[in-house]
mmCIF file of C-alpha atoms in Angstrom:
data_model
loop_
_atom_site.group_PDB
_atom_site.id
_atom_site.type_symbol
_atom_site.label_atom_id
_atom_site.label_comp_id
_atom_site.label_asym_id
_atom_site.label_seq_id
_atom_site.Cartn_x
_atom_site.Cartn_y
_atom_site.Cartn_z
ATOM 1 C CA MET T 1 -107.039 46.413 32.872
ATOM 2 C CA GLU T 2 -104.251 48.970 32.655
ATOM 3 C CA GLU T 3 -102.295 48.876 29.395
ATOM 4 C CA GLU T 4 -98.525 49.217 29.204
ATOM 5 C CA THR T 5 -98.657 51.603 26.269
ATOM 6 C CA SER T 6 -101.501 53.891 25.235
ATOM 7 C CA LYS T 7 -102.618 54.084 21.618
ATOM 8 C CA ILE T 8 -103.486 57.756 22.006
ATOM 9 C CA PHE T 9 -101.813 59.925 19.336
ATOM 10 C CA MET T 10 -100.202 56.843 17.729
ATOM 11 C CA VAL T 11 -101.267 57.418 14.130
ATOM 12 C CA SER T 12 -99.780 56.398 10.822
ATOM 13 C CA PRO T 13 -98.213 59.003 8.507
ATOM 14 C CA ASP T 14 -100.991 58.503 5.936
ATOM 15 C CA ILE T 15 -103.695 59.246 8.501
ATOM 16 C CA SER T 16 -101.866 62.108 10.216
ATOM 17 C CA ARG T 17 -101.766 64.131 7.001
ATOM 18 C CA LYS T 18 -105.563 64.194 7.008
ATOM 19 C CA LEU T 19 -106.095 65.077 10.663
ATOM 20 C CA ILE T 20 -107.976 68.128 11.876
ATOM 21 C CA ARG T 21 -106.266 69.223 15.079
ATOM 22 C CA ILE T 22 -108.531 70.610 17.787
ATOM 23 C CA LEU T 23 -107.606 72.072 21.171
ATOM 24 C CA CYS T 24 -110.429 72.455 23.711
ATOM 25 C CA ILE T 25 -110.193 74.260 27.058
ATOM 26 C CA ASP T 26 -112.821 74.017 29.807
ATOM 27 C CA GLY T 27 -114.248 76.773 31.946
ATOM 28 C CA GLY T 28 -113.539 77.046 35.654
ATOM 29 C CA GLY T 29 -112.668 80.595 36.745
ATOM 30 C CA VAL T 30 -109.322 80.814 38.543
ATOM 31 C CA ARG T 31 -108.757 77.129 37.754
ATOM 32 C CA GLY T 32 -107.808 78.263 34.250
ATOM 33 C CA ILE T 33 -104.283 78.180 35.647
ATOM 34 C CA VAL T 34 -104.362 74.366 35.385
ATOM 35 C CA PRO T 35 -104.637 74.147 31.559
ATOM 36 C CA GLY T 36 -102.294 77.150 31.407
ATOM 37 C CA VAL T 37 -99.555 75.037 33.006
ATOM 38 C CA MET T 38 -100.172 72.182 30.556
ATOM 39 C CA LEU T 39 -100.154 74.506 27.542
ATOM 40 C CA GLU T 40 -96.846 75.984 28.696
ATOM 41 C CA PHE T 41 -95.361 72.476 28.778
ATOM 42 C CA LEU T 42 -96.714 71.691 25.297
ATOM 43 C CA GLU T 43 -95.493 74.941 23.764
ATOM 44 C CA THR T 44 -92.043 74.529 25.326
ATOM 45 C CA GLN T 45 -91.751 71.105 23.710
ATOM 46 C CA LEU T 46 -92.908 72.502 20.368
ATOM 47 C CA GLN T 47 -90.291 75.244 20.610
ATOM 48 C CA GLU T 48 -87.595 72.620 21.011
ATOM 49 C CA LEU T 49 -88.853 71.197 17.720
ATOM 50 C CA ASP T 50 -89.440 74.380 15.707
ATOM 51 C CA GLY T 51 -87.638 77.208 17.492
ATOM 52 C CA LYS T 52 -88.443 79.747 20.200
ATOM 53 C CA GLU T 53 -91.023 81.598 18.062
ATOM 54 C CA ALA T 54 -93.298 78.528 17.823
ATOM 55 C CA ARG T 55 -96.734 79.135 19.333
ATOM 56 C CA ILE T 56 -99.737 76.947 20.166
ATOM 57 C CA ALA T 57 -101.853 78.631 17.460
ATOM 58 C CA ASP T 58 -99.415 77.389 14.808
ATOM 59 C CA TYR T 59 -100.290 73.750 15.515
ATOM 60 C CA PHE T 60 -104.067 73.632 15.835
ATOM 61 C CA ASP T 61 -106.675 74.050 13.121
ATOM 62 C CA VAL T 62 -109.284 74.953 15.754
ATOM 63 C CA ILE T 63 -109.010 76.190 19.355
ATOM 64 C CA ALA T 64 -112.214 76.172 21.425
ATOM 65 C CA GLY T 65 -112.774 77.483 24.930
ATOM 66 C CA THR T 66 -115.624 78.059 27.353
ATOM 67 C CA SER T 67 -115.653 80.772 30.046
ATOM 68 C CA THR T 68 -112.075 81.049 31.363
ATOM 69 C CA GLY T 69 -111.125 78.673 28.533
ATOM 70 C CA GLY T 70 -112.528 81.236 26.088
ATOM 71 C CA LEU T 71 -110.226 83.848 27.595
ATOM 72 C CA ILE T 72 -107.223 81.535 27.113
ATOM 73 C CA THR T 73 -108.365 80.856 23.541
ATOM 74 C CA ALA T 74 -108.367 84.581 22.792
ATOM 75 C CA MET T 75 -104.955 85.061 24.408
ATOM 76 C CA LEU T 76 -103.443 82.305 22.255
ATOM 77 C CA THR T 77 -104.961 83.479 18.960
ATOM 78 C CA ALA T 78 -105.260 87.287 19.060
ATOM 79 C CA PRO T 79 -102.612 88.849 16.779
ATOM 80 C CA ASN T 80 -100.069 91.428 17.888
ATOM 81 C CA GLU T 81 -98.645 94.171 15.658
ATOM 82 C CA ASP T 82 -96.395 91.586 13.956
ATOM 83 C CA ASN T 83 -99.364 89.311 13.238
ATOM 84 C CA ARG T 84 -98.113 86.739 15.717
ATOM 85 C CA PRO T 85 -99.950 85.528 18.844
ATOM 86 C CA MET T 86 -100.285 88.271 21.430
ATOM 87 C CA TYR T 87 -99.471 85.843 24.254
ATOM 88 C CA ALA T 88 -97.171 82.852 24.516
ATOM 89 C CA ALA T 89 -98.488 79.919 26.542
ATOM 90 C CA LYS T 90 -95.975 80.682 29.292
ATOM 91 C CA ASP T 91 -97.693 84.051 29.803
ATOM 92 C CA ILE T 92 -101.032 82.493 30.798
ATOM 93 C CA LYS T 93 -99.976 81.352 34.264
ATOM 94 C CA ASP T 94 -98.468 84.757 35.114
ATOM 95 C CA PHE T 95 -101.563 86.501 33.731
ATOM 96 C CA TYR T 96 -103.792 84.557 36.127
ATOM 97 C CA LEU T 97 -101.454 84.985 39.089
ATOM 98 C CA GLU T 98 -101.324 88.750 38.561
ATOM 99 C CA HIS T 99 -104.913 89.556 37.633
ATOM 100 C CA CYS T 100 -107.188 86.997 39.340
ATOM 101 C CA PRO T 101 -106.841 88.671 42.774
ATOM 102 C CA LYS T 102 -108.172 91.887 41.190
ATOM 103 C CA ILE T 103 -110.925 90.176 39.176
ATOM 104 C CA PHE T 104 -112.057 88.230 42.263
ATOM 105 C CA PRO T 105 -110.969 90.449 45.200
ATOM 106 C CA GLN T 106 -110.800 88.569 48.493
ATOM 107 C CA ARG T 107 -111.546 89.899 51.951
ATOM 108 C CA ARG T 108 -108.848 89.841 54.573
ATOM 109 C CA TYR T 109 -110.757 87.506 56.871
ATOM 110 C CA PRO T 110 -112.106 84.435 54.962
ATOM 111 C CA LEU T 111 -115.066 83.762 57.276
ATOM 112 C CA ILE T 112 -116.341 87.326 56.923
ATOM 113 C CA GLY T 113 -115.699 87.089 53.196
ATOM 114 C CA ASP T 114 -117.841 83.948 52.905
ATOM 115 C CA ILE T 115 -120.712 85.609 54.756
ATOM 116 C CA VAL T 116 -120.517 88.713 52.552
ATOM 117 C CA LYS T 117 -120.406 86.567 49.402
ATOM 118 C CA CYS T 118 -123.484 84.672 50.531
ATOM 119 C CA PHE T 119 -125.484 87.872 51.041
ATOM 120 C CA LYS T 120 -124.235 89.347 47.753
ATOM 121 C CA ALA T 121 -125.279 86.218 45.859
ATOM 122 C CA PHE T 122 -128.882 86.791 46.974
ATOM 123 C CA SER T 123 -128.952 90.449 45.910
ATOM 124 C CA GLY T 124 -126.788 90.449 42.773
ATOM 125 C CA PRO T 125 -123.481 89.235 41.336
ATOM 126 C CA ILE T 126 -120.684 88.757 43.863
ATOM 127 C CA TYR T 127 -118.197 90.702 41.699
ATOM 128 C CA ASN T 128 -118.932 93.740 39.536
ATOM 129 C CA GLY T 129 -116.639 92.665 36.675
ATOM 130 C CA LYS T 130 -115.289 96.178 36.105
ATOM 131 C CA TYR T 131 -111.639 95.172 36.417
ATOM 132 C CA LEU T 132 -112.087 92.204 34.055
ATOM 133 C CA HIS T 133 -113.867 94.395 31.495
ATOM 134 C CA SER T 134 -111.201 97.098 31.485
ATOM 135 C CA LEU T 135 -108.394 94.511 31.483
ATOM 136 C CA LEU T 136 -109.695 92.699 28.411
ATOM 137 C CA LYS T 137 -110.396 95.948 26.557
ATOM 138 C CA GLU T 138 -106.821 97.012 27.292
ATOM 139 C CA LYS T 139 -105.079 93.723 26.490
ATOM 140 C CA ILE T 140 -107.081 92.497 23.483
ATOM 141 C CA GLY T 141 -108.337 95.848 22.276
ATOM 142 C CA ASN T 142 -110.639 95.915 19.274
ATOM 143 C CA THR T 143 -109.441 92.660 17.701
ATOM 144 C CA LYS T 144 -112.419 91.053 15.954
ATOM 145 C CA LEU T 145 -113.403 87.408 15.698
ATOM 146 C CA HIS T 146 -112.405 87.143 12.022
ATOM 147 C CA GLU T 147 -108.868 88.351 12.803
ATOM 148 C CA THR T 148 -107.697 85.437 14.971
ATOM 149 C CA LEU T 149 -104.597 83.579 13.826
ATOM 150 C CA THR T 150 -106.336 80.218 13.702
ATOM 151 C CA ASN T 151 -109.985 79.197 13.785
ATOM 152 C CA ILE T 152 -111.657 79.550 17.170
ATOM 153 C CA VAL T 153 -114.969 78.495 18.726
ATOM 154 C CA ILE T 154 -116.268 80.178 21.905
ATOM 155 C CA PRO T 155 -119.741 79.251 23.239
ATOM 156 C CA THR T 156 -121.944 81.703 25.126
ATOM 157 C CA PHE T 157 -125.610 81.811 26.133
ATOM 158 C CA ASP T 158 -127.947 84.711 25.337
ATOM 159 C CA ILE T 159 -130.472 85.198 28.142
ATOM 160 C CA LYS T 160 -132.747 87.442 26.051
ATOM 161 C CA SER T 161 -133.164 85.130 23.066
ATOM 162 C CA PHE T 162 -132.731 82.208 25.491
ATOM 163 C CA ARG T 163 -130.461 80.176 23.259
ATOM 164 C CA PRO T 164 -126.775 79.424 22.833
ATOM 165 C CA VAL T 165 -124.700 81.766 20.704
ATOM 166 C CA ILE T 166 -121.537 80.201 19.293
ATOM 167 C CA PHE T 167 -118.830 82.622 18.203
ATOM 168 C CA SER T 168 -117.113 80.604 15.499
ATOM 169 C CA SER T 169 -114.521 81.532 12.882
ATOM 170 C CA TYR T 170 -116.439 79.305 10.478
ATOM 171 C CA GLU T 171 -119.877 80.756 11.176
ATOM 172 C CA VAL T 172 -118.784 84.407 11.068
ATOM 173 C CA LYS T 173 -118.201 84.050 7.313
ATOM 174 C CA ASN T 174 -121.921 83.370 6.898
ATOM 175 C CA ASP T 175 -123.203 85.656 9.649
ATOM 176 C CA PRO T 176 -121.231 88.948 9.886
ATOM 177 C CA SER T 177 -123.258 89.981 12.953
ATOM 178 C CA LEU T 178 -121.129 87.483 14.931
ATOM 179 C CA ASP T 179 -117.973 89.457 14.171
ATOM 180 C CA ALA T 180 -117.730 90.943 17.650
ATOM 181 C CA SER T 181 -114.578 92.049 19.403
ATOM 182 C CA LEU T 182 -112.735 89.275 21.239
ATOM 183 C CA SER T 183 -112.895 91.321 24.429
ATOM 184 C CA ASP T 184 -116.717 91.410 24.327
ATOM 185 C CA ILE T 185 -116.871 87.690 23.520
ATOM 186 C CA CYS T 186 -114.548 86.870 26.435
ATOM 187 C CA ILE T 187 -116.482 89.046 28.877
ATOM 188 C CA GLY T 188 -119.709 87.338 27.750
ATOM 189 C CA THR T 189 -118.488 83.757 27.993
ATOM 190 C CA SER T 190 -116.946 84.477 31.426
ATOM 191 C CA ALA T 191 -120.100 85.991 32.949
ATOM 192 C CA ALA T 192 -120.910 83.107 35.293
ATOM 193 C CA PRO T 193 -124.313 83.679 36.950
ATOM 194 C CA THR T 194 -124.070 84.893 40.583
ATOM 195 C CA TYR T 195 -120.324 85.584 40.111
ATOM 196 C CA LEU T 196 -120.229 88.205 37.332
ATOM 197 C CA PRO T 197 -122.958 90.279 35.651
ATOM 198 C CA PRO T 198 -124.309 89.377 32.173
ATOM 199 C CA HIS T 199 -122.641 91.311 29.376
ATOM 200 C CA TYR T 200 -124.513 93.474 26.867
ATOM 201 C CA PHE T 201 -123.064 94.711 23.587
ATOM 202 C CA GLU T 202 -124.089 95.337 19.989
ATOM 203 C CA THR T 203 -122.676 94.521 16.565
ATOM 204 C CA ARG T 204 -123.547 95.510 13.016
ATOM 205 C CA ASP T 205 -123.826 93.195 10.034
ATOM 206 C CA SER T 206 -122.658 93.989 6.487
ATOM 207 C CA GLU T 207 -125.816 96.060 5.914
ATOM 208 C CA GLN T 208 -125.362 97.942 9.209
ATOM 209 C CA ASN T 209 -128.281 96.206 10.870
ATOM 210 C CA LYS T 210 -127.912 96.173 14.648
ATOM 211 C CA ARG T 211 -127.738 92.947 16.637
ATOM 212 C CA GLU T 212 -127.951 92.849 20.430
ATOM 213 C CA PHE T 213 -126.234 90.324 22.687
ATOM 214 C CA HIS T 214 -127.150 89.634 26.324
ATOM 215 C CA LEU T 215 -124.579 87.020 27.279
ATOM 216 C CA ILE T 216 -123.709 84.793 30.203
ATOM 217 C CA ASP T 217 -121.147 82.048 30.753
ATOM 218 C CA GLY T 218 -120.830 79.584 27.867
ATOM 219 C CA GLY T 219 -120.607 76.794 30.440
ATOM 220 C CA ALA T 220 -124.349 77.132 30.976
ATOM 221 C CA ASP T 221 -124.594 74.632 28.102
ATOM 222 C CA ASP T 222 -121.340 72.670 28.117
ATOM 223 C CA ASN T 223 -118.280 73.382 30.195
ATOM 224 C CA ASN T 224 -116.252 71.133 27.885
ATOM 225 C CA PRO T 225 -116.520 72.618 24.364
ATOM 226 C CA THR T 226 -115.229 69.541 22.491
ATOM 227 C CA LEU T 227 -118.488 68.493 20.833
ATOM 228 C CA ILE T 228 -119.328 72.100 19.942
ATOM 229 C CA ALA T 229 -115.937 72.486 18.224
ATOM 230 C CA ILE T 230 -116.351 69.218 16.295
ATOM 231 C CA THR T 231 -119.873 70.241 15.270
ATOM 232 C CA GLU T 232 -118.608 73.557 13.890
ATOM 233 C CA VAL T 233 -115.998 71.741 11.785
ATOM 234 C CA LYS T 234 -118.573 69.236 10.508
ATOM 235 C CA LYS T 235 -120.857 72.099 9.492
ATOM 236 C CA GLU T 236 -117.974 73.559 7.511
ATOM 237 C CA ILE T 237 -117.390 70.185 5.842
ATOM 238 C CA ARG T 238 -121.068 69.983 4.858
ATOM 239 C CA ARG T 239 -120.805 73.417 3.293
ATOM 240 C CA GLY T 240 -118.227 71.928 0.914
ATOM 241 C CA SER T 241 -115.249 73.907 2.218
ATOM 242 C CA SER T 242 -112.260 73.411 -0.093
ATOM 243 C CA LYS T 243 -110.074 73.010 2.976
ATOM 244 C CA PHE T 244 -111.907 69.856 3.999
ATOM 245 C CA SER T 245 -113.060 68.548 0.608
ATOM 246 C CA PRO T 246 -110.936 65.369 0.699
ATOM 247 C CA LEU T 247 -112.766 64.215 3.829
ATOM 248 C CA ASN T 248 -115.463 61.580 3.739
ATOM 249 C CA LEU T 249 -118.426 62.606 5.898
ATOM 250 C CA LYS T 250 -119.093 58.982 6.826
ATOM 251 C CA ASP T 251 -115.750 58.458 8.528
ATOM 252 C CA ASN T 252 -114.645 61.960 9.525
ATOM 253 C CA ASN T 253 -114.625 61.106 13.251
ATOM 254 C CA ASP T 254 -111.298 59.445 12.469
ATOM 255 C CA ARG T 255 -109.985 62.752 11.181
ATOM 256 C CA PHE T 256 -110.148 64.615 14.495
ATOM 257 C CA LEU T 257 -107.074 64.795 16.691
ATOM 258 C CA VAL T 258 -108.464 66.303 19.903
ATOM 259 C CA LEU T 259 -106.626 67.577 22.964
ATOM 260 C CA SER T 260 -109.153 68.462 25.687
ATOM 261 C CA LEU T 261 -107.866 70.244 28.802
ATOM 262 C CA GLY T 262 -109.982 70.395 31.951
ATOM 263 C CA THR T 263 -109.649 72.854 34.800
ATOM 264 C CA GLY T 264 -110.240 70.242 37.487
ATOM 265 C CA SER T 265 -113.417 68.951 39.068
ATOM 266 C CA VAL T 266 -114.585 68.212 42.596
ATOM 267 C CA ALA T 267 -113.717 64.807 44.016
ATOM 268 C CA ASN T 268 -116.175 62.002 43.348
ATOM 269 C CA VAL T 269 -119.517 62.731 45.036
ATOM 270 C CA GLU T 270 -120.797 59.136 44.830
ATOM 271 C CA ASN T 271 -123.026 58.210 47.814
ATOM 272 C CA LYS T 272 -123.245 61.870 48.850
ATOM 273 C CA TYR T 273 -127.009 62.019 48.203
ATOM 274 C CA ASN T 274 -129.847 59.509 47.948
ATOM 275 C CA ALA T 275 -133.456 59.485 46.762
ATOM 276 C CA ASN T 276 -135.065 58.886 50.187
ATOM 277 C CA ARG T 277 -133.485 61.973 51.727
ATOM 278 C CA ALA T 278 -133.803 64.137 48.590
ATOM 279 C CA ALA T 279 -137.533 63.356 48.416
ATOM 280 C CA LYS T 280 -137.999 65.661 51.428
ATOM 281 C CA TRP T 281 -135.920 68.573 50.154
ATOM 282 C CA GLY T 282 -137.317 71.943 49.229
ATOM 283 C CA ILE T 283 -135.610 74.563 47.093
ATOM 284 C CA TRP T 284 -133.274 75.648 49.913
ATOM 285 C CA ARG T 285 -131.779 72.187 50.387
ATOM 286 C CA TRP T 286 -131.436 71.624 46.649
ATOM 287 C CA LEU T 287 -129.423 74.842 46.504
ATOM 288 C CA PHE T 288 -127.526 74.512 49.806
ATOM 289 C CA LYS T 289 -126.939 71.213 51.561
ATOM 290 C CA GLY T 290 -124.072 70.435 53.904
ATOM 291 C CA GLY T 291 -121.817 73.230 52.661
ATOM 292 C CA SER T 292 -122.352 72.453 48.967
ATOM 293 C CA SER T 293 -125.063 72.652 46.328
ATOM 294 C CA PRO T 294 -126.638 69.401 45.069
ATOM 295 C CA ILE T 295 -127.868 71.221 41.955
ATOM 296 C CA VAL T 296 -124.344 72.417 41.131
ATOM 297 C CA ASP T 297 -122.848 68.986 41.889
ATOM 298 C CA ILE T 298 -125.374 67.232 39.636
ATOM 299 C CA PHE T 299 -125.023 69.807 36.859
ATOM 300 C CA SER T 300 -121.230 69.524 36.942
ATOM 301 C CA ARG T 301 -121.302 65.740 36.876
ATOM 302 C CA ALA T 302 -123.854 65.677 34.025
ATOM 303 C CA ARG T 303 -121.310 67.445 31.834
ATOM 304 C CA ALA T 304 -119.313 64.182 31.847
ATOM 305 C CA LEU T 305 -121.708 63.012 29.103
ATOM 306 C CA ILE T 306 -119.266 64.595 26.666
ATOM 307 C CA ASP T 307 -116.534 62.315 27.972
ATOM 308 C CA PHE T 308 -118.859 59.316 27.615
ATOM 309 C CA HIS T 309 -119.481 60.233 24.007
ATOM 310 C CA MET T 310 -115.854 60.929 23.133
ATOM 311 C CA SER T 311 -114.705 57.682 24.774
ATOM 312 C CA THR T 312 -116.948 55.584 22.549
ATOM 313 C CA ILE T 313 -116.810 57.155 19.079
ATOM 314 C CA SER T 314 -114.397 55.728 16.540
ATOM 315 C CA SER T 315 -111.814 58.478 17.050
ATOM 316 C CA GLN T 316 -111.158 57.554 20.694
ATOM 317 C CA ASP T 317 -107.452 56.884 20.041
ATOM 318 C CA ASN T 318 -107.212 60.458 18.772
ATOM 319 C CA TYR T 319 -108.834 61.975 21.857
ATOM 320 C CA LEU T 320 -106.792 62.911 24.917
ATOM 321 C CA ARG T 321 -108.687 64.324 27.874
ATOM 322 C CA ILE T 322 -106.501 65.666 30.697
ATOM 323 C CA GLN T 323 -108.559 66.356 33.793
ATOM 324 C CA ASP T 324 -108.081 66.184 37.560
ATOM 325 C CA GLU T 325 -111.194 64.725 39.202
ATOM 326 C CA THR T 326 -109.824 64.840 42.740
ATOM 327 C CA LEU T 327 -110.041 68.509 43.713
ATOM 328 C CA THR T 328 -111.287 69.239 47.208
ATOM 329 C CA GLY T 329 -111.757 72.310 49.386
ATOM 330 C CA ALA T 330 -110.259 75.593 48.234
ATOM 331 C CA LYS T 331 -108.768 74.182 45.032
ATOM 332 C CA SER T 332 -112.241 73.345 43.682
ATOM 333 C CA SER T 333 -113.380 76.969 43.996
ATOM 334 C CA MET T 334 -113.923 79.085 40.893
ATOM 335 C CA ASP T 335 -113.136 82.398 42.554
ATOM 336 C CA LEU T 336 -110.778 81.855 45.501
ATOM 337 C CA ALA T 337 -107.984 84.086 44.226
ATOM 338 C CA THR T 338 -105.682 84.027 47.239
ATOM 339 C CA LYS T 339 -101.965 83.754 46.585
ATOM 340 C CA LYS T 340 -101.859 80.356 48.282
ATOM 341 C CA ASN T 341 -104.743 78.871 46.302
ATOM 342 C CA LEU T 342 -103.457 80.172 42.964
ATOM 343 C CA ASN T 343 -100.033 78.651 43.659
ATOM 344 C CA ASP T 344 -101.723 75.412 44.731
ATOM 345 C CA LEU T 345 -103.507 75.331 41.364
ATOM 346 C CA VAL T 346 -100.171 75.727 39.584
ATOM 347 C CA LYS T 347 -99.058 72.636 41.495
ATOM 348 C CA VAL T 348 -102.258 70.809 40.421
ATOM 349 C CA GLY T 349 -101.328 71.445 36.770
ATOM 350 C CA GLU T 350 -97.730 70.323 37.292
ATOM 351 C CA ASP T 351 -98.815 67.149 39.092
ATOM 352 C CA LEU T 352 -101.409 66.395 36.420
ATOM 353 C CA LEU T 353 -98.674 66.208 33.799
ATOM 354 C CA LYS T 354 -97.041 63.438 35.859
ATOM 355 C CA LYS T 355 -100.232 61.401 36.297
ATOM 356 C CA PRO T 356 -101.032 58.444 34.014
ATOM 357 C CA ILE T 357 -103.406 58.891 31.098
ATOM 358 C CA ALA T 358 -106.994 58.398 32.273
ATOM 359 C CA ARG T 359 -110.348 57.992 30.587
ATOM 360 C CA VAL T 360 -113.857 58.115 32.001
ATOM 361 C CA ASN T 361 -115.436 54.718 32.652
ATOM 362 C CA SER T 362 -118.810 54.821 30.860
ATOM 363 C CA ARG T 363 -120.333 52.512 33.506
ATOM 364 C CA THR T 364 -119.155 54.278 36.667
ATOM 365 C CA GLY T 365 -118.516 57.797 35.391
ATOM 366 C CA ILE T 366 -115.137 57.796 37.148
ATOM 367 C CA TYR T 367 -111.804 58.568 35.498
ATOM 368 C CA GLU T 368 -109.552 55.505 35.443
ATOM 369 C CA SER T 369 -105.948 55.050 34.357
ATOM 370 C CA ILE T 370 -105.648 53.343 30.972
ATOM 371 C CA SER T 371 -101.860 53.361 30.690
ATOM 372 C CA LYS T 372 -98.663 53.691 32.686
ATOM 373 C CA GLU T 373 -97.704 56.539 30.386
ATOM 374 C CA THR T 374 -98.182 60.036 31.740
ATOM 375 C CA ASN T 375 -100.132 62.941 30.331
ATOM 376 C CA ALA T 376 -96.811 64.645 29.602
ATOM 377 C CA GLN T 377 -95.698 61.653 27.523
ATOM 378 C CA ALA T 378 -99.009 61.732 25.643
ATOM 379 C CA LEU T 379 -98.446 65.400 24.805
ATOM 380 C CA ILE T 380 -95.000 64.520 23.482
ATOM 381 C CA ARG T 381 -96.700 61.934 21.261
ATOM 382 C CA TYR T 382 -98.782 64.783 19.897
ATOM 383 C CA ILE T 383 -95.558 66.582 19.011
ATOM 384 C CA LEU T 384 -94.369 63.519 17.081
ATOM 385 C CA VAL T 385 -97.558 63.799 15.026
ATOM 386 C CA GLN T 386 -96.548 67.382 14.277
ATOM 387 C CA LEU T 387 -93.240 66.082 12.896
ATOM 388 C CA VAL T 388 -95.181 63.959 10.404
ATOM 389 C CA LEU T 389 -97.404 66.910 9.484
ATOM 390 C CA LEU T 390 -94.351 69.155 9.098
ATOM 391 C CA ALA T 391 -92.752 66.636 6.746
ATOM 392 C CA SER T 392 -96.030 66.509 4.804
ATOM 393 C CA VAL T 393 -96.122 70.314 4.438
ATOM 394 C CA LEU T 394 -92.512 70.420 3.226
ATOM 395 C CA SER T 395 -93.317 67.679 0.715
ATOM 396 C CA THR T 396 -96.375 69.601 -0.498
ATOM 397 C CA GLU T 397 -94.368 72.806 -0.919
ATOM 398 C CA LYS T 398 -91.898 70.922 -3.103
ATOM 399 C CA LEU T 399 -94.745 69.502 -5.231
ATOM 400 C CA LEU T 400 -96.194 72.999 -5.593
ATOM 401 C CA ARG T 401 -92.841 74.322 -6.796
ATOM 402 C CA ASP T 402 -92.605 71.440 -9.258
ATOM 403 C CA GLY T 403 -96.138 72.075 -10.537
ATOM 404 C CA GLN T 404 -97.371 68.620 -9.486
ATOM 405 C CA CYS T 405 -99.995 69.792 -6.971
ATOM 406 C CA GLU T 406 -102.738 72.427 -7.237
ATOM 407 C CA SER T 407 -103.708 72.906 -3.603
ATOM 408 C CA PRO T 408 -101.647 72.941 -0.401
ATOM 409 C CA PHE T 409 -104.476 70.974 1.202
ATOM 410 C CA ASP T 410 -104.280 68.026 -1.233
ATOM 411 C CA HIS T 411 -101.759 66.267 0.977
ATOM 412 C CA ARG T 412 -102.374 67.750 4.375
ATOM 413 C CA PHE T 413 -106.066 66.773 4.551
#
């Protein structure tokens, strides 16, 4: 039954001082515009609180992103010459509108373009990735993983070692070979099979030993990086990090304040397939059936297991997932970079802010409204939490000046 008021981001001052704030951004190609719109709204509200120089990176302890979400993560956390974020959230939408048509060039006649794409997909990647590579090298330069302005987590998959590789601000302290340039990490996590070629690069550890990377899209494991981000923080807690020492490992799920932004998903495919018909399919029909791919549909829907998990753990009131599960046609595409579709995706993000808070139903797998409050109102609740944290920091600074506190983390965590 729909509640009048959501409990999401309604936390007491005592709890809020101990929260670990995590922002997670899904993959989805051109659909990265959707979380870009939501982040612009959030940052604008934060600027009304703290001034025009406030940036998203100032308010999250960890930012995690997969594929296009990894690119947004790098944009929000890479430092400029003044050691402030290279991009404001408002720049993300314009970045996608300007550059996506060059990353994913479209043919003048869509039908011909679809035929060409189909043939290309059988012989190699549809796009060569050259523009994306040069763009990221130009915009992010040689900024390394350890230089980001807040902790980040970007998943990738190495096709040579055949295992995930997680580029984490926490892990790089223990494994210097992970200290790659953000541009290489972003190219790797964005290399969606059939769309863009895998990315090869090398790093050197502290003893100058070479390490090779052969990376594809981080979404090959999980398109929603929430659990990966939480796992990286928990690993840091287990290492005895002084930053997290006041936390109790038994109840630290209650310490995570998670904002998870999706890029949109195809409309519910329930009743689209059944066992009797699928029993007769060969490889062709599993890959291509009725204008879509059953394998892709099933793989995409299986990723909702993360939502099942997050909706049942004890920190559920601290977890806000904003996702549109109703995309159809062109808007569900990862690479349709026409002016019309990109502007339609901007509208998807704007409309999503006005929709009521929803959570996945663990029985049906469908997102259902849990409150009359909107996603925009839930984000404003998050800002109220920041007010409590800000008051806590000011209080801690006073105690430090008075010699009554040894660590700035004694009160915040």
